XYZ file of C-alpha atoms in Angstrom:
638
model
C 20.467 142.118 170.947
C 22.419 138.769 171.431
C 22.584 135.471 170.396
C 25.770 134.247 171.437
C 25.955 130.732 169.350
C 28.546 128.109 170.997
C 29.318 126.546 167.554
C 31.601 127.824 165.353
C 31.154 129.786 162.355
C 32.296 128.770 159.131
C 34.949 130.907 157.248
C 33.581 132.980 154.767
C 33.789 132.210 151.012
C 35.617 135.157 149.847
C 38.221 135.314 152.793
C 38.773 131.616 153.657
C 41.564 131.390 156.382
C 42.820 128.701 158.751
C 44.790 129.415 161.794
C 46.608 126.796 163.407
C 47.351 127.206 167.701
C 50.976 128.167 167.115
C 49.866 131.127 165.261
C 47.118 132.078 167.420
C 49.454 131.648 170.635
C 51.818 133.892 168.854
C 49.632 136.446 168.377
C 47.917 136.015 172.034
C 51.308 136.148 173.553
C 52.530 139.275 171.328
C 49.655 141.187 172.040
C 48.381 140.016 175.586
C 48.196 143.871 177.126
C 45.935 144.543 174.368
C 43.745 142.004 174.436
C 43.195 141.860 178.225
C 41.983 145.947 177.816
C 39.949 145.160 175.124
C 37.933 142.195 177.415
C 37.554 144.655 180.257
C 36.435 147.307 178.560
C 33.502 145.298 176.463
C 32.571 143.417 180.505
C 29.851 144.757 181.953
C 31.252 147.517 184.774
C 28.396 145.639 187.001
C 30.705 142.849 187.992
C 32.751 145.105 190.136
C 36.187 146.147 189.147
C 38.423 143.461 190.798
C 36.133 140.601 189.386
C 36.587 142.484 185.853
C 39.849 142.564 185.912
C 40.479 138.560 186.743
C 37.605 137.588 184.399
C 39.296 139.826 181.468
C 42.244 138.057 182.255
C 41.091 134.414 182.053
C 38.795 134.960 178.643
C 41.780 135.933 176.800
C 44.052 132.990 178.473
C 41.053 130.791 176.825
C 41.109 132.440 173.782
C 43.131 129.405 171.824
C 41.808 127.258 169.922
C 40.278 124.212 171.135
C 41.788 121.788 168.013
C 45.334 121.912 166.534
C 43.813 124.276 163.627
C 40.807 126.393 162.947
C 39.548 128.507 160.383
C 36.196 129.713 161.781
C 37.359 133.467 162.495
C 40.086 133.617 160.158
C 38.141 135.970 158.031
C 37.299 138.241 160.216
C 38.344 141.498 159.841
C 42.151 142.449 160.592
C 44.132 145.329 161.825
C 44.944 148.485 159.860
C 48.602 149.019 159.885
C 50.570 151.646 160.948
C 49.612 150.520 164.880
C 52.047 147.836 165.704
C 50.499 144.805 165.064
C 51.177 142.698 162.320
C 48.965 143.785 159.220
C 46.846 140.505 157.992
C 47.601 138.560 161.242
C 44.906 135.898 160.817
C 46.038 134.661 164.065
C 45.543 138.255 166.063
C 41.726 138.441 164.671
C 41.222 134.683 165.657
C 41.640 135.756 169.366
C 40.708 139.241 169.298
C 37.049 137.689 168.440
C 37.097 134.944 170.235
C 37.921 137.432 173.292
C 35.370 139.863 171.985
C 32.642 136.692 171.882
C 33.577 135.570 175.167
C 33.238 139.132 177.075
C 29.708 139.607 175.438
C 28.813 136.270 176.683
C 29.371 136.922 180.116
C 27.100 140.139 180.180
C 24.266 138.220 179.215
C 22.279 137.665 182.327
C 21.201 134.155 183.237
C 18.127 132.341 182.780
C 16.669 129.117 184.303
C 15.149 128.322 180.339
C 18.418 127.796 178.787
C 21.808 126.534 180.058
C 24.611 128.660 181.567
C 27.873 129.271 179.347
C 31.442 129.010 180.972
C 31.942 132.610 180.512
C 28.982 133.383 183.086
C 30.434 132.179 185.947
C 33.385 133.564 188.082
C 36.703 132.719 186.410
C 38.254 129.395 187.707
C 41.963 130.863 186.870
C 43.449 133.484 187.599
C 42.597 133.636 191.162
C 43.857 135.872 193.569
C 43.374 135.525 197.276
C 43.553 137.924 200.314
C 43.626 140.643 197.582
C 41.689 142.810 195.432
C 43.124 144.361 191.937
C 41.752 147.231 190.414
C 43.099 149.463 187.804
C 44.721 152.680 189.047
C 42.126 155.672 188.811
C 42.220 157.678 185.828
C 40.847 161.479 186.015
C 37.345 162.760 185.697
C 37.001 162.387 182.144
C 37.631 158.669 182.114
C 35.303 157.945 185.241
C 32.491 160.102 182.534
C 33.686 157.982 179.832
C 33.273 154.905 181.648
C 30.186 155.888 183.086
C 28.324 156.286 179.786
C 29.838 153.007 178.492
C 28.243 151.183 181.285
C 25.342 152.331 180.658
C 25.444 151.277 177.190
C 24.599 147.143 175.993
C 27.514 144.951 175.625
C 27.314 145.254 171.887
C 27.391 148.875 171.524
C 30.366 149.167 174.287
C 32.245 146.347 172.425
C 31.365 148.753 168.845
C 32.497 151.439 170.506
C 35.834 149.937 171.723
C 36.815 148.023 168.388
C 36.690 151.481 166.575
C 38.635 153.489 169.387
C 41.128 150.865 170.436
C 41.618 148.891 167.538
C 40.759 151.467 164.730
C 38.344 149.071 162.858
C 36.034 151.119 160.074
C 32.252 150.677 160.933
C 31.853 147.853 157.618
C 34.520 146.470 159.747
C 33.234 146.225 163.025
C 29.697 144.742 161.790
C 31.728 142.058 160.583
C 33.151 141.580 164.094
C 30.260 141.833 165.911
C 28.247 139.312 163.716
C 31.049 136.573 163.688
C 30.882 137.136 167.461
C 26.630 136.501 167.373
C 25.165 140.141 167.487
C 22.120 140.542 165.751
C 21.775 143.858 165.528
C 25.855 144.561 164.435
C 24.385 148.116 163.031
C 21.909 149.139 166.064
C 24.808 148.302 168.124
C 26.861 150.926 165.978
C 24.088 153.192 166.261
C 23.746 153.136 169.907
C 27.422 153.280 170.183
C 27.381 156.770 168.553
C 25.641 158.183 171.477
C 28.524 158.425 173.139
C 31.531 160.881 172.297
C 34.088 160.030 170.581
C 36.895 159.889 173.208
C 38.788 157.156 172.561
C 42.366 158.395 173.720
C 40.909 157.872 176.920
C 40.747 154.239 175.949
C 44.496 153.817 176.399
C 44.103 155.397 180.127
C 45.951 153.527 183.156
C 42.102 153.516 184.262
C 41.112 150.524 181.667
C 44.536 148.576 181.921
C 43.965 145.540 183.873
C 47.700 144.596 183.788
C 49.070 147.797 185.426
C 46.748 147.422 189.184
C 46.814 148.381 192.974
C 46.463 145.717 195.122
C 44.158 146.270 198.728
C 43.474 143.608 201.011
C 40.356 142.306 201.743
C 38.701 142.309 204.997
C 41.630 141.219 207.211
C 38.984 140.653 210.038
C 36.826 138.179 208.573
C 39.716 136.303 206.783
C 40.882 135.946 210.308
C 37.833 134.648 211.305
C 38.181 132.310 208.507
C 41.252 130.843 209.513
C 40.384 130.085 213.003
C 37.346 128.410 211.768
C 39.198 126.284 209.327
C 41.761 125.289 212.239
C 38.996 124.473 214.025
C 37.425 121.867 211.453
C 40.659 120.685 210.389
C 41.289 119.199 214.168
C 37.800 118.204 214.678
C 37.999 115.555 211.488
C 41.639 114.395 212.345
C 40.064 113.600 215.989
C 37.042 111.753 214.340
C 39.006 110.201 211.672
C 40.884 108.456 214.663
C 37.884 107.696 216.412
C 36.330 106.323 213.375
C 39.178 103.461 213.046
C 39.389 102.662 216.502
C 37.964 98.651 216.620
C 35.007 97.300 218.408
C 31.607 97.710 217.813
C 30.841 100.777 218.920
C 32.938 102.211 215.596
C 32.008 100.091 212.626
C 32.327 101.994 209.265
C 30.017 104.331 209.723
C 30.518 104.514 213.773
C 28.464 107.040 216.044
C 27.468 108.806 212.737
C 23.543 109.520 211.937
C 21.970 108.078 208.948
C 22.443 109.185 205.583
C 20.992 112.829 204.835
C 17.775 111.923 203.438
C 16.980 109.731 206.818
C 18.332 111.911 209.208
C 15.041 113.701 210.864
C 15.704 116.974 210.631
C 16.998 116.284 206.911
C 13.824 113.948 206.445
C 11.543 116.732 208.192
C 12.992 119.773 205.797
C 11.677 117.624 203.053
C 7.914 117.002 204.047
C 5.767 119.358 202.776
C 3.311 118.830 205.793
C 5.888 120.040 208.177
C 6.242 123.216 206.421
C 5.524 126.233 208.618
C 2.010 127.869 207.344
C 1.190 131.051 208.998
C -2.366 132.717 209.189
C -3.638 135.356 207.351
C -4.214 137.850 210.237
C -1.363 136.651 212.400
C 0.801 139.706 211.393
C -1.300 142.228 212.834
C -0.606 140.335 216.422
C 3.622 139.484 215.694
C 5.922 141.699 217.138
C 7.988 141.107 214.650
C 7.251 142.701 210.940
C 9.373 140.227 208.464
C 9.196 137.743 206.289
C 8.323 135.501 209.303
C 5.150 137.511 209.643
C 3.859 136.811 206.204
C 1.107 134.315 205.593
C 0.902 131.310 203.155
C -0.766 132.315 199.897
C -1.373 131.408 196.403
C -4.219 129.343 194.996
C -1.047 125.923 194.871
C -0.544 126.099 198.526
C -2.256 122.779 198.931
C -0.636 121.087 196.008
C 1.770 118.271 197.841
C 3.119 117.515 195.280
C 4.546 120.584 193.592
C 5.503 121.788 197.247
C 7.323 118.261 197.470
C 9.341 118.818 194.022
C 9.837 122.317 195.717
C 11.919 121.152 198.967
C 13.617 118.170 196.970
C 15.233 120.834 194.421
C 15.885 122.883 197.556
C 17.970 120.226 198.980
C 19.237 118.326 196.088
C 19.393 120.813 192.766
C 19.935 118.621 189.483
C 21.712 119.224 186.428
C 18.960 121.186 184.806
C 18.510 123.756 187.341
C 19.555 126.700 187.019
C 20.392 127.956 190.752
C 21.602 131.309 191.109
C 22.102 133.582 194.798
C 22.840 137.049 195.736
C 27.071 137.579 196.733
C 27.479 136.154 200.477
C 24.422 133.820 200.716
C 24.417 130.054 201.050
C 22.613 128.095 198.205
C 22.372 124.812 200.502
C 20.093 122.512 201.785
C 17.334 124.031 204.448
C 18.104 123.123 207.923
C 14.928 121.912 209.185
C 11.397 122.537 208.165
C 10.831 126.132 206.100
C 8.097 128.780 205.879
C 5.534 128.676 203.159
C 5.426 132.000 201.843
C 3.328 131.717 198.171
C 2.739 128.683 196.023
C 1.001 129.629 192.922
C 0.772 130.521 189.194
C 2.426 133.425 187.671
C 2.552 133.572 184.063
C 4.230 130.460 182.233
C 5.232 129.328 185.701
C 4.498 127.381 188.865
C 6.454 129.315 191.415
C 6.856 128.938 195.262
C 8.891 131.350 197.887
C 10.074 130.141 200.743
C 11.416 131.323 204.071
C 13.939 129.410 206.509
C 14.874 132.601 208.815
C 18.422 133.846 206.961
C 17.177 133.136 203.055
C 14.091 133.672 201.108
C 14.428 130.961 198.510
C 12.506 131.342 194.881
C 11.727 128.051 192.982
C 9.984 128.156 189.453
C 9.010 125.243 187.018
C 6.807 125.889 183.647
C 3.785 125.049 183.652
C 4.052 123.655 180.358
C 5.196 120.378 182.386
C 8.752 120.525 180.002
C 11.900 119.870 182.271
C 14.498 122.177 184.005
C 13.363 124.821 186.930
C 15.034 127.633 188.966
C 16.000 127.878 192.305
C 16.598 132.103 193.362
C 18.482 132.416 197.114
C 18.225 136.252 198.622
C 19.874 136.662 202.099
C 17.071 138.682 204.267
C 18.403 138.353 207.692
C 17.521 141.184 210.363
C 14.866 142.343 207.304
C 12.521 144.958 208.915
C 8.893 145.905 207.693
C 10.419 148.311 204.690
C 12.497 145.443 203.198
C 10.507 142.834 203.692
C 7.718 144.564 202.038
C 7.885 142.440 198.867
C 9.679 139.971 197.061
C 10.077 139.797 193.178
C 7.900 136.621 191.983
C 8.441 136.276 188.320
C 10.234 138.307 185.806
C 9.620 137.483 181.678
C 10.527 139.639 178.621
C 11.858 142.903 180.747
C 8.629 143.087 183.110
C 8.525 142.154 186.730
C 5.884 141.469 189.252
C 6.196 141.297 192.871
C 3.860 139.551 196.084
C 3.922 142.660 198.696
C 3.787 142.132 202.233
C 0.473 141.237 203.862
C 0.847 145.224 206.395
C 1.116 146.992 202.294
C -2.362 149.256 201.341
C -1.506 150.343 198.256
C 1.249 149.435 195.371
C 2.292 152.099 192.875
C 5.219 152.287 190.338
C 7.161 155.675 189.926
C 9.849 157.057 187.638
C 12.462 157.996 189.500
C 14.231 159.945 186.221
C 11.389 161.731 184.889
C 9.806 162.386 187.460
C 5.953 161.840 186.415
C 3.286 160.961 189.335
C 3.027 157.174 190.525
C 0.997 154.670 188.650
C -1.301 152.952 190.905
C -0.722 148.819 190.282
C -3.107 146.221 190.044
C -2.728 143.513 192.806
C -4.336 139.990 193.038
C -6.165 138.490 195.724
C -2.528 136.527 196.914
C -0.871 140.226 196.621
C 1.043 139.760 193.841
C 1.176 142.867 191.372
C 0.370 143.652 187.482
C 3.599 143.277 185.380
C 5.908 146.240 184.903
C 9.051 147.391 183.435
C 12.352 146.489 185.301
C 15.214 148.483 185.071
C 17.638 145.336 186.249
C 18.578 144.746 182.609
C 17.725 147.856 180.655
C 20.921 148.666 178.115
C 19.937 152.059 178.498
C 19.026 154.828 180.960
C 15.880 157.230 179.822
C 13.865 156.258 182.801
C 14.144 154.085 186.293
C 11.082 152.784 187.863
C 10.967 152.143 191.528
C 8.231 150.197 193.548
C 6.696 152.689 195.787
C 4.593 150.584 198.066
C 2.161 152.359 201.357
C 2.554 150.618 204.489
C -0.629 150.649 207.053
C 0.569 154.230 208.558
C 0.478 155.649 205.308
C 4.299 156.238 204.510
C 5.391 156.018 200.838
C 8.439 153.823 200.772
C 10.577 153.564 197.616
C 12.471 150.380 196.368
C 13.679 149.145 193.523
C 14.806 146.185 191.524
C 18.327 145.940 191.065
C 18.594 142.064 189.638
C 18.100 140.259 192.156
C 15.165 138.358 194.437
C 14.715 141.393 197.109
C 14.394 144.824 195.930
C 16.635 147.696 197.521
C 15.261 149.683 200.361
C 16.045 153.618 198.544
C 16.360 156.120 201.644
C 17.977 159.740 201.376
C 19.894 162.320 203.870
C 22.476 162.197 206.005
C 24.166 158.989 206.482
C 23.910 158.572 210.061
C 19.558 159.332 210.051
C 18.561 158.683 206.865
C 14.552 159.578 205.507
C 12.152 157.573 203.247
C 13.414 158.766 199.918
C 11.036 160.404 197.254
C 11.469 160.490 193.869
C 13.095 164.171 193.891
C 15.711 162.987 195.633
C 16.748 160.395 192.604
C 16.072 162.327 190.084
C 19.414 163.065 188.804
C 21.007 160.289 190.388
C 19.093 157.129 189.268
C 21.050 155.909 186.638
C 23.687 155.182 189.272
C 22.151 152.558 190.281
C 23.134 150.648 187.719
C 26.103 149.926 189.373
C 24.857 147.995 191.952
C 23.329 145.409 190.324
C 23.584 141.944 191.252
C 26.021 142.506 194.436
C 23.335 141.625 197.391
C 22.184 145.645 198.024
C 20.139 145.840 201.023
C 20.166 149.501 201.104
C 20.748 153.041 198.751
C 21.530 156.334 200.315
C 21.687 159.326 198.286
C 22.911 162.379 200.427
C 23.488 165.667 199.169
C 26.522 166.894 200.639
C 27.716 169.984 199.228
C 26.171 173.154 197.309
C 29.115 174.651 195.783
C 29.093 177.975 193.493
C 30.765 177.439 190.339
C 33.630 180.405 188.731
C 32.519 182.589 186.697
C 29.067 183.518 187.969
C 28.161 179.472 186.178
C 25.328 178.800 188.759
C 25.116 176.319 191.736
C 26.659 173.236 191.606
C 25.189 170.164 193.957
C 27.350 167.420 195.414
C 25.789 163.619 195.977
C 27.415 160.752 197.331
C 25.102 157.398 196.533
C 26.244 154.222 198.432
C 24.788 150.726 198.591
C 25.278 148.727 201.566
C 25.032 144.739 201.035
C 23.073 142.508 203.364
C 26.284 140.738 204.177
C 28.221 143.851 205.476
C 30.942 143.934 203.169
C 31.106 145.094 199.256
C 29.595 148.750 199.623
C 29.641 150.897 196.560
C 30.365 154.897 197.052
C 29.642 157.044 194.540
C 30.107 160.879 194.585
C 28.846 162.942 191.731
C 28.045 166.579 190.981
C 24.976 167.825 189.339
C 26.151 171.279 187.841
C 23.333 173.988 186.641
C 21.450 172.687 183.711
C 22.605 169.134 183.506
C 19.187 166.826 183.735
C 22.216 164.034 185.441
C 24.636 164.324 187.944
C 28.372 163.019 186.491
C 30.035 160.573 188.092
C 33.585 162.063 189.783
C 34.527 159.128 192.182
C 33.817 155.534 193.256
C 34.559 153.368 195.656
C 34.275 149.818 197.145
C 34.105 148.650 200.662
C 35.052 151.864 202.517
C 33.442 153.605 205.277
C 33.306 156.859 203.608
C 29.734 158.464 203.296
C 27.978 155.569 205.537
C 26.870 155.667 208.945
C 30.554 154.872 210.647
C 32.059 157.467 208.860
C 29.976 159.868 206.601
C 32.874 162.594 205.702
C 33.492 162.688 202.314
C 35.396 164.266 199.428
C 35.808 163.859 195.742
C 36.943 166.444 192.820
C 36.410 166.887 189.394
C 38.164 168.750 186.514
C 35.125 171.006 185.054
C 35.179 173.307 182.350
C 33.120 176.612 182.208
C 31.001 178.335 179.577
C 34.216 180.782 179.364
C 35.791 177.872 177.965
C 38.206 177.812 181.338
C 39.102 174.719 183.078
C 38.872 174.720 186.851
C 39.789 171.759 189.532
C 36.333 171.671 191.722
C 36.310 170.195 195.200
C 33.690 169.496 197.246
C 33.389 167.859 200.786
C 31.035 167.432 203.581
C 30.094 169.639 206.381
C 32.748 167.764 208.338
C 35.480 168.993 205.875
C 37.275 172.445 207.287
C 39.792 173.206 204.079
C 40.618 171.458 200.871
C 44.500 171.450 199.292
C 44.930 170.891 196.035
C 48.341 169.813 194.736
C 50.541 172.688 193.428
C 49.681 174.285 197.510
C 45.910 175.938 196.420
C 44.298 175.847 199.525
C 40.371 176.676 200.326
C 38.861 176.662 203.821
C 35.562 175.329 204.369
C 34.456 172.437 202.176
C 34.387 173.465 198.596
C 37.044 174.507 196.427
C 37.726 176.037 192.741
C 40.683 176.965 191.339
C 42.061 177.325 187.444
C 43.630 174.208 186.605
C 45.866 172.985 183.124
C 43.634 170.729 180.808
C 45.993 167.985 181.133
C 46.676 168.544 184.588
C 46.310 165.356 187.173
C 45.381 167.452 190.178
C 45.249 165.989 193.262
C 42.960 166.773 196.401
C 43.107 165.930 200.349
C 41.212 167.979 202.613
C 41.266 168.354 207.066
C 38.283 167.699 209.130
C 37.178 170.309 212.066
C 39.100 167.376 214.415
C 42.151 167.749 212.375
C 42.046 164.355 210.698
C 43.240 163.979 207.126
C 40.992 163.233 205.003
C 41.971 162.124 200.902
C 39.460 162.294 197.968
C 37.123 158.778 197.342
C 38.531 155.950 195.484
């Protein structure tokens, strides 16, 4: 739906306008608080809330203009009055689109045909270390609202937003959205209207990334850190001396190897006869099922000289590469000589996978022989047969097509939402599948296919592609033994997984926790935590939600980042919602795990066991904590 230009547009004829960078730092200054809520709530919720926050911040900081005047949005449209802004500010619309603009950019994902803009990548300033920021947690009816805005495309949230936060008419907001380089300004209006009009909720503490709670981050590993850095601080003030002692034996260069591309190993990592080439059958012998188990295929795996362009990108990426790697893994050079894992052609591409023992590494050139390539990292250490069962190979216009492990008997694609039976897939000689839709970048949420592939024991095993080079591992049940997940057990929840895109998930749980019966004879109400576990460790994402009688998806009631709750360590859990029954009453719901003896909510309503219900004020702000059978405290997920 966009095509975000980087030139400027021209005023238009019957509203010409020129606004100077006093007037638009006026306005930017006057009206920062707005401005930053507007850029977080058009960002795509996928980046995480802390990285939302800083990156809303530093698009409107850029938001001047780059020369002493311009009149390219001047003509956009401007406030009504009445809502404490200046009425006819050219200088307010001048930065509310260039914000607007900006924030749409950096939801479009990126792609190794066309150059990266400065809004894709992680803000250089603001930065904030040893902390993360996140807007204090609204109630149940903004964590809904923001739920179905994520799952809408940038365009229709940023529609959506410049009606309910800045009151712009509809002819107003296609004028917006096409100075900002939407296409489709009206089917972004139109998807927008899928969602309900709550947009006092837009004004919640929940989207204000200037009021925030601060956490740290993991005071462990930054110790770690530390230590390290001592460490190589003192090592190169020792060989710094060392280096200027005189004599011989330390001449400029001193005791020091060759330059990179002589030194052996370097030199070794780069010759594509020393690259590791495993048999076909050898996997059936390894005790080990990985990625170092998988054999060399691919009708290229003899071509020297693409493998050669291969390693020397590897090692040395130019300007037109576009190089992109999952949170927490290293995009560097390889250490020594890798493992060949494909080298062939898929589509418009030459593509080969590689395999150094911590990274599976992705490179693609067309085959068209024009310039520019991509070069995909994925962290897959400790990988067991499950996750190493495929890797994605090629993705083009929505479709995706993975090469499955050399131990997989069947591949099949599934719809996790509705539910239909598995569609057998085509696979080629090399193992690499027929194309099929993705959900990494679908705008909206009517369906979620998962890769079900059959191992040689005959287990189903679900996974699915969340963005990124290595599909998640889906498993269900309690957190501390979890099962092979089927499609039932998504069903409702799939959609969720939309907000763990692009962070590095290794793994998705969904447990059902709870079965709660609702007031008023309403039915039976289920409660689901979903989490996804990273392959570095840290940056988890908890979910709870509650699928009440009749809904076809479970609502969102709580989220979290980086806490034990609902994993393995620690799998008690609680989260509440405000619900409303078919009597038109409003109740406060609580539900917890089987390790959760009584719930409190405040105002002293107190419920043993691990569900509660009790009538509750509209406008209320409950709050829940609960007791485990130990005694512990426990408080609700955030």
């Amino acid at each position: 739906m966009l095509n975000v230009s980087s030139h400027v547009q021209s005023p238009s004829q019957d509203a010409p306008g020129i606004v100077d960078v006093e007037q638009a730092e006026a306005a930017l200054v006057e009206h920062y608080p707005r401005l930053v809520r507007l850029a977080y709530l058009v960002l795509p919720p996928s980046l995480g809330r802390n990285r939302r926050v800083l990156t809303a911040h530093s698009l409107t900081q850029r938001a001047l203009p780059r020369s002493r005047t311009s009149g390219d949005e001047a003509a956009v449209p401007v406030q009504r009055a009445g809502d404490g802004r200046r009425q006819g500010d050219p200088g307010y619309a001048y930065v509310r689109l260039r914000v607007v603009r900006t924030a749409l950019e950096t939801g479009l994902p990126l792609r190794w045909t066309a150059l990266p803009k400065r809004s894709q990548f992680p803000p250089l300033l603001p930065q904030v270390r040893g902390l993360r920021l996140f807007p204090r947690s609204g109630g149940a009816d903004e964590l809904a609202l923001d739920q179905r805005l994520s799952a809408l495309s940038g365009a229709a949230r940023a529609a959506y937003v410049l009606r309910g936060l800045e009151g712009l008419e509809d002819g107003d907001v296609r004028k917006v959205l096409g100075a900002a380089g939407v296409d489709d300004p009206g089917g972004a209006l139109a998807d927008a209207d899928g969602v309900e009009a709550r947009y006092e909720l837009l004004t919640s503490p929940e989207f204000d990334p200037c009021s925030l709670q601060a956490r740290p981050t993991d005071l462990m590993r930054r110790r770690q850190h530390m230590k390290a850095a001592g460490v190589a601080v003192a090592a190169a003030l020792v060989c710094g001396a060392l280096l200027g002692l005189p004599g011989d034996g330390w001449g400029p260069d001193g005791a020091a190897a060759p330059s990179y591309a002589k030194n052996p190993a370097g030199q070794a990592a780069l010759d594509p006869g020393k690259l590791t080439l495993v048999g076909a059958a050898e996997w059936k012998r390894s005790a080990r099922t990985d990625f170092s188990a998988w054999p060399a295929r691919g009708e290229l795996t003899g071509d020297k000289a693409l493998l050669r362009r291969a390693l020397a990108v590897w090692a040395r990426p130019g300007e037109s590469v576009q190089v992109s790697a999952t949170p927490g893994t290293a995009a560097g050079a390889p250490p020594g000589p890798a493992q060949l894992l494909f080298a062939g052609e898929v589509d418009a591409a030459r593509v080969v996978l590689l395999y150094d023992g911590l990274r599976v590494v992705r490179y693609a050139e067309p085959k068209d022989g024009t310039s520019g390539a991509a070069l995909d990292f994925a962290r897959v250490d400790g990988a067991d047969s499950t996750e190493a069962g495929a890797v994605i190979v090629n993705r083009t216009d929505g479709n995706v097509r993975y090469l499955t492990a050399p131990w997989v008997k069947g591949a099949a694609v599934r719809d996790l939402i509705k539910g239909s039976a598995a569609t057998a897939l085509k696979r080629d000689k090399s193992g690499v599948t027929e194309p099929f839709a993705s959900p990494a970048q679908a705008s909206s949420c009517t369906s979620w296919n998962a890769l079900q592939l059959r191992d040689n024991s005959g287990t189903d095993r679900l996974s699915t592609d969340l963005g990124e080079l290595v599909p998640a591992h889906l498993t269900a049940g309690r957190p501390q033994a979890p099962r092979e997940a089927t499609a039932a057990d998504w069903s409702t929840t799939a959609c969720s997984l939309s907000a763990a895109r692009s962070n590095g998930v290794r793994t998705v749980n969904a447990w059902a926790y709870a079965r709660q019966a609702l007031p008023e004879g309403n039915g039976l109400a289920q409660w689901v935590c979903t989490r996804a576990d990273t392959w570095r460790g840290g940056g988890s994402r908890t979910l709870a939600q509650i699928q009440a009688p009749g809904s076809a998806a479970a609502a969102v009631a709580a989220k979290a980042e980086d806490t034990p709750a609902c994993g393995g360590r620690e799998p008690a859990v609680l989260a509440g919602v405000r619900w409303k029954s078919r009597g038109g009453t409003w109740y406060l719901l609580g539900g917890g795990s089987k390790e959760v003896a009584s719930i409190t909510a405040s105002g002293g309503t107190k419920a043993p066991g691990n569900t509660l219900a009790t009538p509750v004020e509209r406008g209320n702000r409950a709050a829940l904590n609960g007791r485990l059978t130990d005694g512990t405290k426990i408080s609700t997920l955030r």
